[in-house]
PDB file of C-alpha atoms in Angstrom:
ATOM      1  CA  PRO A   1      89.480 124.710 109.585  1.00  0.00           C
ATOM      2  CA  CYS A   2      89.131 121.006 110.996  1.00  0.00           C
ATOM      3  CA  ALA A   3      90.134 119.143 107.520  1.00  0.00           C
ATOM      4  CA  LEU A   4      93.162 121.382 107.144  1.00  0.00           C
ATOM      5  CA  LEU A   5      94.055 120.381 111.006  1.00  0.00           C
ATOM      6  CA  GLN A   6      93.531 117.207 110.392  1.00  0.00           C
ATOM      7  CA  THR A   7      96.012 117.119 107.692  1.00  0.00           C
ATOM      8  CA  ARG A   8      98.806 118.783 109.413  1.00  0.00           C
ATOM      9  CA  MET A   9      98.221 116.225 111.999  1.00  0.00           C
ATOM     10  CA  GLN A  10      98.701 113.974 110.264  1.00  0.00           C
ATOM     11  CA  SER A  11     101.807 114.754 108.525  1.00  0.00           C
ATOM     12  CA  LEU A  12     104.188 111.711 109.609  1.00  0.00           C
ATOM     13  CA  GLN A  13     107.098 113.008 109.632  1.00  0.00           C
ATOM     14  CA  PRO A  14     106.131 117.409 110.047  1.00  0.00           C
ATOM     15  CA  ASP A  15     108.533 120.416 110.153  1.00  0.00           C
ATOM     16  CA  PRO A  16     109.560 121.858 113.572  1.00  0.00           C
ATOM     17  CA  LYS A  17     107.591 124.615 113.027  1.00  0.00           C
ATOM     18  CA  ALA A  18     104.074 122.562 112.357  1.00  0.00           C
ATOM     19  CA  GLN A  19     104.893 120.323 115.534  1.00  0.00           C
ATOM     20  CA  TYR A  20     101.580 120.336 117.482  1.00  0.00           C
ATOM     21  CA  ARG A  21     100.430 118.350 120.893  1.00  0.00           C
ATOM     22  CA  SER A  22      96.533 119.274 120.586  1.00  0.00           C
ATOM     23  CA  VAL A  23      93.836 120.609 117.748  1.00  0.00           C
ATOM     24  CA  TYR A  24      93.219 123.768 119.955  1.00  0.00           C
ATOM     25  CA  GLU A  25      97.590 124.348 119.911  1.00  0.00           C
ATOM     26  CA  ALA A  26      97.598 123.203 115.776  1.00  0.00           C
ATOM     27  CA  LEU A  27      94.836 125.847 115.385  1.00  0.00           C
ATOM     28  CA  LYS A  28      96.376 128.656 117.673  1.00  0.00           C
ATOM     29  CA  LYS A  29      99.676 128.229 115.693  1.00  0.00           C
ATOM     30  CA  ILE A  30      98.560 128.427 112.449  1.00  0.00           C
ATOM     31  CA  VAL A  31      96.400 132.270 112.723  1.00  0.00           C
ATOM     32  CA  LEU A  32      99.448 133.412 114.432  1.00  0.00           C
ATOM     33  CA  THR A  33     101.567 132.220 112.248  1.00  0.00           C
ATOM     34  CA  GLU A  34     100.502 132.174 108.835  1.00  0.00           C
ATOM     35  CA  GLY A  35      96.669 133.995 109.189  1.00  0.00           C
ATOM     36  CA  LEU A  36      93.257 134.319 109.850  1.00  0.00           C
ATOM     37  CA  TRP A  37      92.175 132.725 106.808  1.00  0.00           C
ATOM     38  CA  ARG A  38      94.728 130.083 106.396  1.00  0.00           C
ATOM     39  CA  PRO A  39      93.175 127.246 107.916  1.00  0.00           C
ATOM     40  CA  LEU A  40      90.036 128.066 104.995  1.00  0.00           C
ATOM     41  CA  ARG A  41      92.444 126.719 102.505  1.00  0.00           C
ATOM     42  CA  GLY A  42      91.553 124.499  99.775  1.00  0.00           C
ATOM     43  CA  ILE A  43      88.215 124.919 100.525  1.00  0.00           C
ATOM     44  CA  ASN A  44      86.221 125.993  97.390  1.00  0.00           C
ATOM     45  CA  VAL A  45      87.768 123.286  95.584  1.00  0.00           C
ATOM     46  CA  THR A  46      86.059 121.374  97.980  1.00  0.00           C
ATOM     47  CA  VAL A  47      82.856 123.119  98.088  1.00  0.00           C
ATOM     48  CA  LEU A  48      83.029 122.571  94.462  1.00  0.00           C
ATOM     49  CA  GLY A  49      83.314 118.837  94.420  1.00  0.00           C
ATOM     50  CA  ALA A  50      80.808 117.966  97.020  1.00  0.00           C
ATOM     51  CA  GLY A  51      77.803 120.012  95.449  1.00  0.00           C
ATOM     52  CA  PRO A  52      77.553 116.751  92.409  1.00  0.00           C
ATOM     53  CA  ALA A  53      79.306 114.299  94.652  1.00  0.00           C
ATOM     54  CA  HIS A  54      76.303 114.286  97.310  1.00  0.00           C
ATOM     55  CA  ALA A  55      73.794 114.403  94.935  1.00  0.00           C
ATOM     56  CA  MET A  56      74.813 111.167  93.484  1.00  0.00           C
ATOM     57  CA  TYR A  57      75.845 110.227  96.511  1.00  0.00           C
ATOM     58  CA  PHE A  58      72.241 110.147  98.352  1.00  0.00           C
ATOM     59  CA  ALA A  59      70.590 109.472  94.708  1.00  0.00           C
ATOM     60  CA  CYS A  60      72.187 106.241  95.027  1.00  0.00           C
ATOM     61  CA  TYR A  61      71.392 105.185  98.144  1.00  0.00           C
ATOM     62  CA  GLU A  62      67.634 106.201  98.764  1.00  0.00           C
ATOM     63  CA  LYS A  63      67.340 104.348  95.543  1.00  0.00           C
ATOM     64  CA  MET A  64      69.789 100.967  96.547  1.00  0.00           C
ATOM     65  CA  LYS A  65      68.378 101.005 100.451  1.00  0.00           C
ATOM     66  CA  LYS A  66      64.777 100.682  98.753  1.00  0.00           C
ATOM     67  CA  SER A  67      66.042  97.868  96.768  1.00  0.00           C
ATOM     68  CA  LEU A  68      67.509  95.826  98.664  1.00  0.00           C
ATOM     69  CA  SER A  69      65.224  96.498 101.823  1.00  0.00           C
ATOM     70  CA  ASP A  70      62.450  95.288  99.805  1.00  0.00           C
ATOM     71  CA  ALA A  71      64.146  92.206  98.478  1.00  0.00           C
ATOM     72  CA  LEU A  72      65.674  91.376 102.188  1.00  0.00           C
ATOM     73  CA  GLN A  73      62.981  92.324 104.631  1.00  0.00           C
ATOM     74  CA  HIS A  74      59.760  92.781 103.053  1.00  0.00           C
ATOM     75  CA  GLY A  75      60.082  96.997 102.928  1.00  0.00           C
ATOM     76  CA  GLY A  76      61.644  96.592 106.855  1.00  0.00           C
ATOM     77  CA  ASN A  77      64.370  98.323 107.349  1.00  0.00           C
ATOM     78  CA  SER A  78      67.500  96.298 106.875  1.00  0.00           C
ATOM     79  CA  HIS A  79      70.971  97.343 108.499  1.00  0.00           C
ATOM     80  CA  LEU A  80      72.711  94.953 105.513  1.00  0.00           C
ATOM     81  CA  ALA A  81      71.081  96.987 102.538  1.00  0.00           C
ATOM     82  CA  ASN A  82      71.716 100.359 104.387  1.00  0.00           C
ATOM     83  CA  GLY A  83      75.004  99.102 104.531  1.00  0.00           C
ATOM     84  CA  ILE A  84      74.956  97.360 101.345  1.00  0.00           C
ATOM     85  CA  ALA A  85      73.863 101.312  99.805  1.00  0.00           C
ATOM     86  CA  GLY A  86      75.872 102.792 101.369  1.00  0.00           C
ATOM     87  CA  SER A  87      78.630 101.392 100.120  1.00  0.00           C
ATOM     88  CA  VAL A  88      77.878 101.243  96.693  1.00  0.00           C
ATOM     89  CA  ALA A  89      77.152 104.892  96.851  1.00  0.00           C
ATOM     90  CA  THR A  90      80.585 105.750  97.996  1.00  0.00           C
ATOM     91  CA  LEU A  91      82.187 104.682  94.528  1.00  0.00           C
ATOM     92  CA  LEU A  92      80.535 107.560  92.605  1.00  0.00           C
ATOM     93  CA  HIS A  93      81.050 109.787  95.171  1.00  0.00           C
ATOM     94  CA  ASP A  94      84.572 109.205  95.759  1.00  0.00           C
ATOM     95  CA  ALA A  95      85.204 109.148  91.763  1.00  0.00           C
ATOM     96  CA  VAL A  96      84.482 112.935  91.989  1.00  0.00           C
ATOM     97  CA  MET A  97      86.060 113.684  95.354  1.00  0.00           C
ATOM     98  CA  ASN A  98      89.483 112.113  95.415  1.00  0.00           C
ATOM     99  CA  PRO A  99      90.664 114.574  92.895  1.00  0.00           C
ATOM    100  CA  ALA A 100      89.293 117.282  94.997  1.00  0.00           C
ATOM    101  CA  GLU A 101      90.873 115.839  98.072  1.00  0.00           C
ATOM    102  CA  VAL A 102      94.484 115.596  96.429  1.00  0.00           C
ATOM    103  CA  VAL A 103      94.420 119.567  95.857  1.00  0.00           C
ATOM    104  CA  LYS A 104      92.615 120.125  99.509  1.00  0.00           C
ATOM    105  CA  GLN A 105      95.577 118.019 101.185  1.00  0.00           C
ATOM    106  CA  ARG A 106      98.355 120.113  99.211  1.00  0.00           C
ATOM    107  CA  MET A 107      97.478 123.182  99.256  1.00  0.00           C
ATOM    108  CA  GLN A 108      96.933 122.669 103.368  1.00  0.00           C
ATOM    109  CA  MET A 109     100.577 121.311 103.912  1.00  0.00           C
ATOM    110  CA  PHE A 110     102.887 123.546 105.571  1.00  0.00           C
ATOM    111  CA  ASN A 111     104.823 125.551 103.835  1.00  0.00           C
ATOM    112  CA  SER A 112     102.798 124.249 100.871  1.00  0.00           C
ATOM    113  CA  PRO A 113     104.510 125.689  97.109  1.00  0.00           C
ATOM    114  CA  TYR A 114     100.442 125.735  95.286  1.00  0.00           C
ATOM    115  CA  THR A 115      99.378 129.681  95.726  1.00  0.00           C
ATOM    116  CA  SER A 116      96.112 128.640  93.794  1.00  0.00           C
ATOM    117  CA  VAL A 117      94.048 125.583  92.874  1.00  0.00           C
ATOM    118  CA  LEU A 118      94.872 126.049  89.150  1.00  0.00           C
ATOM    119  CA  SER A 119      98.550 125.752  89.766  1.00  0.00           C
ATOM    120  CA  CYS A 120      98.385 123.329  92.143  1.00  0.00           C
ATOM    121  CA  VAL A 121      96.807 121.392  89.390  1.00  0.00           C
ATOM    122  CA  ARG A 122      98.923 122.677  86.492  1.00  0.00           C
ATOM    123  CA  THR A 123     101.674 121.318  88.226  1.00  0.00           C
ATOM    124  CA  VAL A 124     100.540 118.446  89.630  1.00  0.00           C
ATOM    125  CA  GLN A 125      99.405 117.271  86.482  1.00  0.00           C
ATOM    126  CA  ARG A 126     102.641 118.182  84.883  1.00  0.00           C
ATOM    127  CA  THR A 127     104.581 116.501  86.705  1.00  0.00           C
ATOM    128  CA  GLU A 128     102.996 113.595  88.098  1.00  0.00           C
ATOM    129  CA  GLY A 129     100.139 112.872  85.716  1.00  0.00           C
ATOM    130  CA  PHE A 130      96.974 112.928  86.393  1.00  0.00           C
ATOM    131  CA  GLY A 131      96.763 109.574  87.659  1.00  0.00           C
ATOM    132  CA  ALA A 132      98.031 111.045  90.595  1.00  0.00           C
ATOM    133  CA  PHE A 133      94.260 112.476  91.097  1.00  0.00           C
ATOM    134  CA  TYR A 134      93.698 109.260  91.498  1.00  0.00           C
ATOM    135  CA  ARG A 135      96.812 107.678  93.191  1.00  0.00           C
ATOM    136  CA  SER A 136      94.726 107.025  96.369  1.00  0.00           C
ATOM    137  CA  TYR A 137      91.329 106.560  95.163  1.00  0.00           C
ATOM    138  CA  THR A 138      91.692 102.675  96.073  1.00  0.00           C
ATOM    139  CA  THR A 139      92.545 103.376  99.233  1.00  0.00           C
ATOM    140  CA  GLN A 140      90.309 106.520  99.864  1.00  0.00           C
ATOM    141  CA  LEU A 141      87.279 103.380  98.688  1.00  0.00           C
ATOM    142  CA  THR A 142      88.834 101.330 101.477  1.00  0.00           C
ATOM    143  CA  MET A 143      88.690 103.961 103.526  1.00  0.00           C
ATOM    144  CA  ASN A 144      85.408 104.992 102.428  1.00  0.00           C
ATOM    145  CA  VAL A 145      83.819 101.879 102.372  1.00  0.00           C
ATOM    146  CA  PRO A 146      83.754 101.068 105.459  1.00  0.00           C
ATOM    147  CA  PHE A 147      83.175 104.377 106.889  1.00  0.00           C
ATOM    148  CA  GLN A 148      79.936 104.747 105.043  1.00  0.00           C
ATOM    149  CA  ALA A 149      78.955 100.932 105.320  1.00  0.00           C
ATOM    150  CA  ILE A 150      79.546 101.883 110.124  1.00  0.00           C
ATOM    151  CA  HIS A 151      78.187 105.362 109.082  1.00  0.00           C
ATOM    152  CA  PHE A 152      74.741 104.905 107.321  1.00  0.00           C
ATOM    153  CA  ILE A 153      74.377 101.706 110.278  1.00  0.00           C
ATOM    154  CA  THR A 154      74.909 103.586 112.597  1.00  0.00           C
ATOM    155  CA  TYR A 155      72.517 106.857 111.382  1.00  0.00           C
ATOM    156  CA  GLU A 156      69.760 103.948 110.929  1.00  0.00           C
ATOM    157  CA  PHE A 157      70.237 102.429 114.400  1.00  0.00           C
ATOM    158  CA  MET A 158      70.002 105.300 115.701  1.00  0.00           C
ATOM    159  CA  GLN A 159      66.549 106.528 113.698  1.00  0.00           C
ATOM    160  CA  GLU A 160      65.257 103.703 115.339  1.00  0.00           C
ATOM    161  CA  HIS A 161      65.533 104.348 118.610  1.00  0.00           C
ATOM    162  CA  ILE A 162      64.922 108.436 118.645  1.00  0.00           C
ATOM    163  CA  ASN A 163      62.623 108.436 115.995  1.00  0.00           C
ATOM    164  CA  PRO A 164      60.715 105.160 115.694  1.00  0.00           C
ATOM    165  CA  LEU A 165      58.154 106.656 113.732  1.00  0.00           C
ATOM    166  CA  ARG A 166      60.589 108.169 111.500  1.00  0.00           C
ATOM    167  CA  GLU A 167      59.535 111.469 110.585  1.00  0.00           C
ATOM    168  CA  TYR A 168      60.895 115.133 110.025  1.00  0.00           C
ATOM    169  CA  ASN A 169      62.732 116.210 113.360  1.00  0.00           C
ATOM    170  CA  PRO A 170      65.920 118.168 112.933  1.00  0.00           C
ATOM    171  CA  ARG A 171      67.366 117.044 116.381  1.00  0.00           C
ATOM    172  CA  SER A 172      66.842 113.495 116.051  1.00  0.00           C
ATOM    173  CA  HIS A 173      68.524 114.477 112.469  1.00  0.00           C
ATOM    174  CA  ILE A 174      71.678 116.495 113.965  1.00  0.00           C
ATOM    175  CA  VAL A 175      72.324 114.044 116.866  1.00  0.00           C
ATOM    176  CA  SER A 176      72.104 110.939 114.550  1.00  0.00           C
ATOM    177  CA  GLY A 177      74.521 112.490 112.157  1.00  0.00           C
ATOM    178  CA  ALA A 178      76.873 113.762 114.997  1.00  0.00           C
ATOM    179  CA  VAL A 179      76.837 109.991 116.616  1.00  0.00           C
ATOM    180  CA  ALA A 180      77.331 108.418 113.234  1.00  0.00           C
ATOM    181  CA  GLY A 181      79.882 110.063 111.740  1.00  0.00           C
ATOM    182  CA  ALA A 182      82.353 110.296 115.121  1.00  0.00           C
ATOM    183  CA  VAL A 183      82.272 106.222 115.411  1.00  0.00           C
ATOM    184  CA  ALA A 184      82.836 106.309 111.574  1.00  0.00           C
ATOM    185  CA  ALA A 185      84.937 108.043 112.190  1.00  0.00           C
ATOM    186  CA  ALA A 186      87.185 107.042 114.957  1.00  0.00           C
ATOM    187  CA  ALA A 187      86.698 103.747 113.368  1.00  0.00           C
ATOM    188  CA  THR A 188      88.288 104.121 109.873  1.00  0.00           C
ATOM    189  CA  THR A 189      91.380 107.126 111.280  1.00  0.00           C
ATOM    190  CA  PRO A 190      94.521 103.957 109.863  1.00  0.00           C
ATOM    191  CA  LEU A 191      92.848 104.466 106.440  1.00  0.00           C
ATOM    192  CA  ASP A 192      92.864 107.845 106.736  1.00  0.00           C
ATOM    193  CA  VAL A 193      96.931 108.375 107.597  1.00  0.00           C
ATOM    194  CA  CYS A 194      97.471 106.329 105.029  1.00  0.00           C
ATOM    195  CA  LYS A 195      95.264 108.055 102.163  1.00  0.00           C
ATOM    196  CA  THR A 196      96.870 111.592 103.513  1.00  0.00           C
ATOM    197  CA  LEU A 197     100.039 110.049 103.016  1.00  0.00           C
ATOM    198  CA  LEU A 198      99.644 108.846  99.194  1.00  0.00           C
ATOM    199  CA  ASN A 199      97.983 112.379  98.388  1.00  0.00           C
ATOM    200  CA  THR A 200     100.611 114.223  99.789  1.00  0.00           C
ATOM    201  CA  GLN A 201     103.452 112.384  99.408  1.00  0.00           C
ATOM    202  CA  GLU A 202     105.150 113.925 102.301  1.00  0.00           C
ATOM    203  CA  ASN A 203     108.676 114.389 101.579  1.00  0.00           C
ATOM    204  CA  THR A 204     110.185 114.336 104.627  1.00  0.00           C
ATOM    205  CA  ALA A 205     108.908 111.603 105.347  1.00  0.00           C
ATOM    206  CA  LEU A 206     109.412 109.194 102.389  1.00  0.00           C
ATOM    207  CA  SER A 207     113.369 110.546 102.119  1.00  0.00           C
ATOM    208  CA  SER A 208     114.208 109.485 105.902  1.00  0.00           C
ATOM    209  CA  LEU A 209     113.328 105.953 104.486  1.00  0.00           C
ATOM    210  CA  ASN A 210     115.773 105.967 101.214  1.00  0.00           C
ATOM    211  CA  ILE A 211     112.122 105.957  99.459  1.00  0.00           C
ATOM    212  CA  SER A 212     112.777 107.694  96.364  1.00  0.00           C
ATOM    213  CA  GLY A 213     109.031 108.569  93.652  1.00  0.00           C
ATOM    214  CA  HIS A 214     106.224 108.408  94.358  1.00  0.00           C
ATOM    215  CA  LEU A 215     104.201 106.420  97.497  1.00  0.00           C
ATOM    216  CA  SER A 216     101.470 103.937  95.678  1.00  0.00           C
ATOM    217  CA  GLY A 217      99.553 101.420  97.196  1.00  0.00           C
ATOM    218  CA  MET A 218      97.835 100.742  99.780  1.00  0.00           C
ATOM    219  CA  VAL A 219     100.370  98.103 101.365  1.00  0.00           C
ATOM    220  CA  ASN A 220     103.328 100.279 100.865  1.00  0.00           C
ATOM    221  CA  ALA A 221     101.189 103.328 102.897  1.00  0.00           C
ATOM    222  CA  PHE A 222     100.322 100.836 105.994  1.00  0.00           C
ATOM    223  CA  ARG A 223     104.069 100.009 106.062  1.00  0.00           C
ATOM    224  CA  THR A 224     105.485 103.122 105.396  1.00  0.00           C
ATOM    225  CA  VAL A 225     103.592 104.282 108.217  1.00  0.00           C
ATOM    226  CA  TYR A 226     104.365 101.642 111.225  1.00  0.00           C
ATOM    227  CA  GLN A 227     108.282 102.449 109.588  1.00  0.00           C
ATOM    228  CA  LEU A 228     107.899 106.055 110.382  1.00  0.00           C
ATOM    229  CA  GLY A 229     105.486 106.170 113.920  1.00  0.00           C
ATOM    230  CA  GLY A 230     104.633 102.361 114.807  1.00  0.00           C
ATOM    231  CA  LEU A 231     100.996 101.600 115.818  1.00  0.00           C
ATOM    232  CA  GLY A 232     100.190 105.020 117.436  1.00  0.00           C
ATOM    233  CA  GLY A 233     100.967 106.252 113.775  1.00  0.00           C
ATOM    234  CA  PHE A 234      98.057 105.313 112.548  1.00  0.00           C
ATOM    235  CA  PHE A 235      95.546 107.290 114.808  1.00  0.00           C
ATOM    236  CA  LYS A 236      97.518 110.313 114.489  1.00  0.00           C
ATOM    237  CA  GLY A 237      95.189 113.943 113.863  1.00  0.00           C
ATOM    238  CA  VAL A 238      92.244 110.998 114.863  1.00  0.00           C
ATOM    239  CA  GLN A 239      90.660 113.726 117.901  1.00  0.00           C
ATOM    240  CA  ALA A 240      91.058 116.616 115.048  1.00  0.00           C
ATOM    241  CA  ARG A 241      89.574 114.019 112.044  1.00  0.00           C
ATOM    242  CA  VAL A 242      86.126 112.805 114.833  1.00  0.00           C
ATOM    243  CA  ILE A 243      85.175 116.964 115.113  1.00  0.00           C
ATOM    244  CA  TYR A 244      85.064 117.491 111.789  1.00  0.00           C
ATOM    245  CA  GLN A 245      83.258 114.296 110.593  1.00  0.00           C
ATOM    246  CA  MET A 246      80.631 114.993 113.563  1.00  0.00           C
ATOM    247  CA  PRO A 247      79.121 118.568 112.735  1.00  0.00           C
ATOM    248  CA  SER A 248      79.943 117.656 108.486  1.00  0.00           C
ATOM    249  CA  THR A 249      77.901 114.489 109.208  1.00  0.00           C
ATOM    250  CA  ALA A 250      75.398 116.529 111.171  1.00  0.00           C
ATOM    251  CA  ILE A 251      74.399 119.291 108.670  1.00  0.00           C
ATOM    252  CA  ALA A 252      75.027 117.041 105.724  1.00  0.00           C
ATOM    253  CA  TRP A 253      71.806 114.824 107.306  1.00  0.00           C
ATOM    254  CA  SER A 254      69.931 117.089 108.783  1.00  0.00           C
ATOM    255  CA  VAL A 255      70.245 119.550 105.066  1.00  0.00           C
ATOM    256  CA  TYR A 256      69.323 115.941 103.380  1.00  0.00           C
ATOM    257  CA  GLU A 257      65.823 115.060 105.521  1.00  0.00           C
ATOM    258  CA  PHE A 258      64.882 118.386 105.174  1.00  0.00           C
ATOM    259  CA  PHE A 259      64.859 118.487 101.466  1.00  0.00           C
ATOM    260  CA  LYS A 260      63.887 114.880 101.430  1.00  0.00           C
ATOM    261  CA  TYR A 261      60.628 116.200 103.695  1.00  0.00           C
ATOM    262  CA  PHE A 262      60.307 119.524 101.561  1.00  0.00           C
ATOM    263  CA  LEU A 263      60.114 117.611  98.377  1.00  0.00           C
ATOM    264  CA  THR A 264      57.904 114.795  99.482  1.00  0.00           C
ATOM    265  CA  LYS A 265      55.325 116.833 101.039  1.00  0.00           C
ATOM    266  CA  HIS A 266      55.078 119.596  98.220  1.00  0.00           C
ATOM    267  CA  ARG A 267      54.564 116.421  95.289  1.00  0.00           C
ATOM    268  CA  LEU A 268      52.047 114.892  98.130  1.00  0.00           C
ATOM    269  CA  GLU A 269      49.656 118.210  98.313  1.00  0.00           C
ATOM    270  CA  LYS A 270      50.338 118.365  94.426  1.00  0.00           C
ATOM    271  CA  ARG A 271      48.124 115.324  94.088  1.00  0.00           C
ATOM    272  CA  THR A 272      45.931 116.185  96.400  1.00  0.00           C
TER     273      THR A 272
END
């Protein structure tokens, strides 16, 4: 639901029926006017892409973090290594998730013409070509590379202070994950607003500036956001984004740390 609220609240020139002053008002209005299940629209395509994307993401992160930490700090915890590892892992993650994000956000827009994931994929492919699914990829990377660098550095920093022995501690993983997600989300909101514009190709906003065809490129997206909303436009939906990322990153880290602990313990038991 928070992902849909974020997409709607980042709209630069929303329909009068889809103008919201707060996260609570947005959720209430959507449920009352569009139905109880509307906030969950597009969740199936996200779930479909999230599995393989996160598998590659964490596998790449762990491998690179260990290799770089050994090289930079002789096996110690290097914040530089954490940031670089998180950034490289993002390249693999976003290659899978970018098309899923395009479909999800188009289905979440107010009065979306798409009735299903398949119809959205077919229509976009037929009318805009395959490149439409990666139109925001460079912007996504421009946003997610600093997001993940901040995210991983903050998580490891929090772990150093509240779980210095690096033991399996669910509470510390949840708290560290939530704080890391909130800090990274707030810092990269301007880039996310630009990404949403490139993904949705918001017709009303583009028409108001007499932009014909499809908007592409991060520079054009930044210019368009500024023309339509000024500096404040870059922080549209920041509350929804932070609220969405906090539980998301907290759950991701707690689940990941649990399986890491479980598999490591199981491997040690087999050896003994």
